[in-house]
Amino acid sequence: MTTEMTALKALSAKVGANPLLVQAAGGNTSLKQDGVMWIKASGTWLQHAQERDIFVPVAIEPLLDALERDDPACETCTDFVRADLNALGLRPSIETTVHASFAHRVVVHVHCIETISWAVRQDAEARLTEKLSGFDWAFVPYRRPGLPLAKEIRKRLKPRTNVLVLGNHGLVVAADTVAEAERLLVQVVRAVVKPARSLARYDLSALITLAQGSGYQPSPDKAVQALAFDERSLAMVSKGTLYPDHIVFLGAGIAVTEDGETPGKAAQRIGRAGRPEPKLVVVPGQGVLLPGDATPAMHAMARCLGDVAVRLNEADPVRVLTLEEELALVNWDAEKYRQSLPAA
Ligand SMILES: [Zn+2]
């Protein structure tokens, strides 16, 4: 293994263990060397980069040729995997095309909470222009990952661009070494830090009583519980789905119980309106519940929402995904594959 690959694995594990940068199987990293791009495999967790094989080799030239012709093979990129180097038969990340779009050798994509709390705004590009004036950066409006996002990135990427903010999604940095990529990531995150309200207190025993017999469990996370006690947070996240991984792991937006309504009924009410039933249920002033069988990924995504919410204010012009955008994500085959993998 090359020293750069060793360094990439170390950075991946570090970034993956920071819930303010990456949650569950979200985010991905890559290294290009000798005509091959080693990219995180779909459904694997960056935080496991040093203990498991999570990187898949993809042949760069054929992938770039296919991107040039908008070839549907770019949706999953499985056709470009170097089978001779892929002993575990892993599939490349659903965001492989984002990484291939850069000529830089190292690309790091994170679902950075600070960045997302800007990227969910309708005025994200204008506001970030003030924050990121010292960077070679570009804003990419929300597109579904896969071919639609790759096409939009191609329109906006200049040869010098090494920072992308993806609307309603996250952050990408690119460099020629792992050390430079890490430096750039730290600098960008520092530039976009947003004040977060302090988290409310809650009473866990009252929450356990609340969940009893409902098939739900209280989230053990203070950042998640804040959604029930901080009116500004609740008002913002009640608007809908803020970013792709939320709907993929937790259904559309959140359910908020109305007077006397059970958590299950509140979730079904949203589902009946044609949107994927939300898994996260807020009982205002009392607590936040997740299904009794919630996976580690669902807990991590709930924490992500709590962390974004305490950085939003009532006056923020929040943009949520449209129903069409929500359905395009849940009906996308590459996403169905990612969700079908066993929870890490
Ligand atoms: Zn992403």
PDB file of N, CA, C and O and ligand atoms in Angstrom, residues 26-28 95 109-111 145 149 166 169-171 244-245, ligand 1:
ATOM      1  N   GLY A  26     -22.558   8.076   5.231  1.00  0.00           N
ATOM      2  CA  GLY A  26     -22.463   9.276   4.400  1.00  0.00           C
ATOM      3  C   GLY A  26     -21.019   9.702   4.201  1.00  0.00           C
ATOM      4  O   GLY A  26     -20.124   9.265   4.924  1.00  0.00           O
ATOM      5  N   GLY A  27     -20.800  10.579   3.247  1.00  0.00           N
ATOM      6  CA  GLY A  27     -19.461  11.095   2.978  1.00  0.00           C
ATOM      7  C   GLY A  27     -18.599  10.048   2.297  1.00  0.00           C
ATOM      8  O   GLY A  27     -18.884   8.851   2.358  1.00  0.00           O
ATOM      9  N   ASN A  28     -17.570  10.491   1.612  1.00  0.00           N
ATOM     10  CA  ASN A  28     -16.674   9.550   0.935  1.00  0.00           C
ATOM     11  C   ASN A  28     -15.370  10.238   0.559  1.00  0.00           C
ATOM     12  O   ASN A  28     -15.303  11.466   0.458  1.00  0.00           O
ATOM     13  N   GLU A  95     -21.606   8.432  -5.119  1.00  0.00           N
ATOM     14  CA  GLU A  95     -21.090   9.767  -5.438  1.00  0.00           C
ATOM     15  C   GLU A  95     -19.739   9.688  -6.160  1.00  0.00           C
ATOM     16  O   GLU A  95     -18.977  10.663  -6.166  1.00  0.00           O
ATOM     17  N   HIS A 109     -15.324  14.222   0.425  1.00  0.00           N
ATOM     18  CA  HIS A 109     -16.697  14.755   0.436  1.00  0.00           C
ATOM     19  C   HIS A 109     -17.315  14.453   1.797  1.00  0.00           C
ATOM     20  O   HIS A 109     -17.316  13.304   2.233  1.00  0.00           O
ATOM     21  N   VAL A 110     -17.796  15.493   2.459  1.00  0.00           N
ATOM     22  CA  VAL A 110     -18.377  15.314   3.790  1.00  0.00           C
ATOM     23  C   VAL A 110     -19.757  15.964   3.879  1.00  0.00           C
ATOM     24  O   VAL A 110     -20.069  16.893   3.126  1.00  0.00           O
ATOM     25  N   HIS A 111     -20.564  15.445   4.787  1.00  0.00           N
ATOM     26  CA  HIS A 111     -21.862  16.044   5.075  1.00  0.00           C
ATOM     27  C   HIS A 111     -21.667  16.907   6.326  1.00  0.00           C
ATOM     28  O   HIS A 111     -22.184  16.617   7.399  1.00  0.00           O
ATOM     29  N   PRO A 145     -27.755  12.979  -6.460  1.00  0.00           N
ATOM     30  CA  PRO A 145     -26.441  12.383  -6.731  1.00  0.00           C
ATOM     31  C   PRO A 145     -26.534  11.385  -7.899  1.00  0.00           C
ATOM     32  O   PRO A 145     -27.606  10.885  -8.215  1.00  0.00           O
ATOM     33  N   LEU A 149     -26.224  15.189 -10.661  1.00  0.00           N
ATOM     34  CA  LEU A 149     -25.261  16.003  -9.908  1.00  0.00           C
ATOM     35  C   LEU A 149     -23.955  16.141 -10.707  1.00  0.00           C
ATOM     36  O   LEU A 149     -23.373  17.230 -10.771  1.00  0.00           O
ATOM     37  N   LEU A 166     -22.335  21.785  -2.152  1.00  0.00           N
ATOM     38  CA  LEU A 166     -23.466  21.185  -2.860  1.00  0.00           C
ATOM     39  C   LEU A 166     -24.755  21.589  -2.139  1.00  0.00           C
ATOM     40  O   LEU A 166     -24.927  21.290  -0.955  1.00  0.00           O
ATOM     41  N   HIS A 169     -26.976  19.609   0.570  1.00  0.00           N
ATOM     42  CA  HIS A 169     -26.239  18.338   0.570  1.00  0.00           C
ATOM     43  C   HIS A 169     -24.942  18.387   1.390  1.00  0.00           C
ATOM     44  O   HIS A 169     -24.870  17.755   2.435  1.00  0.00           O
ATOM     45  N   GLY A 170     -23.905  19.110   0.964  1.00  0.00           N
ATOM     46  CA  GLY A 170     -22.654  19.043   1.720  1.00  0.00           C
ATOM     47  C   GLY A 170     -21.488  19.737   1.051  1.00  0.00           C
ATOM     48  O   GLY A 170     -21.670  20.652   0.243  1.00  0.00           O
ATOM     49  N   LEU A 171     -20.298  19.261   1.383  1.00  0.00           N
ATOM     50  CA  LEU A 171     -19.050  19.929   1.005  1.00  0.00           C
ATOM     51  C   LEU A 171     -18.098  18.949   0.325  1.00  0.00           C
ATOM     52  O   LEU A 171     -18.040  17.777   0.705  1.00  0.00           O
ATOM     53  N   PRO A 244     -30.372  14.747   1.157  1.00  0.00           N
ATOM     54  CA  PRO A 244     -30.694  13.384   0.705  1.00  0.00           C
ATOM     55  C   PRO A 244     -30.610  12.294   1.778  1.00  0.00           C
ATOM     56  O   PRO A 244     -31.534  11.498   1.911  1.00  0.00           O
ATOM     57  N   ASP A 245     -29.508  12.237   2.553  1.00  0.00           N
ATOM     58  CA  ASP A 245     -29.380  11.110   3.479  1.00  0.00           C
ATOM     59  C   ASP A 245     -30.474  11.093   4.540  1.00  0.00           C
ATOM     60  O   ASP A 245     -30.747  10.055   5.132  1.00  0.00           O
TER      61      ASP A 245
HETATM   62 ZN    ZN B   1     -23.040  13.246  -0.109  1.00  0.00          ZN
END
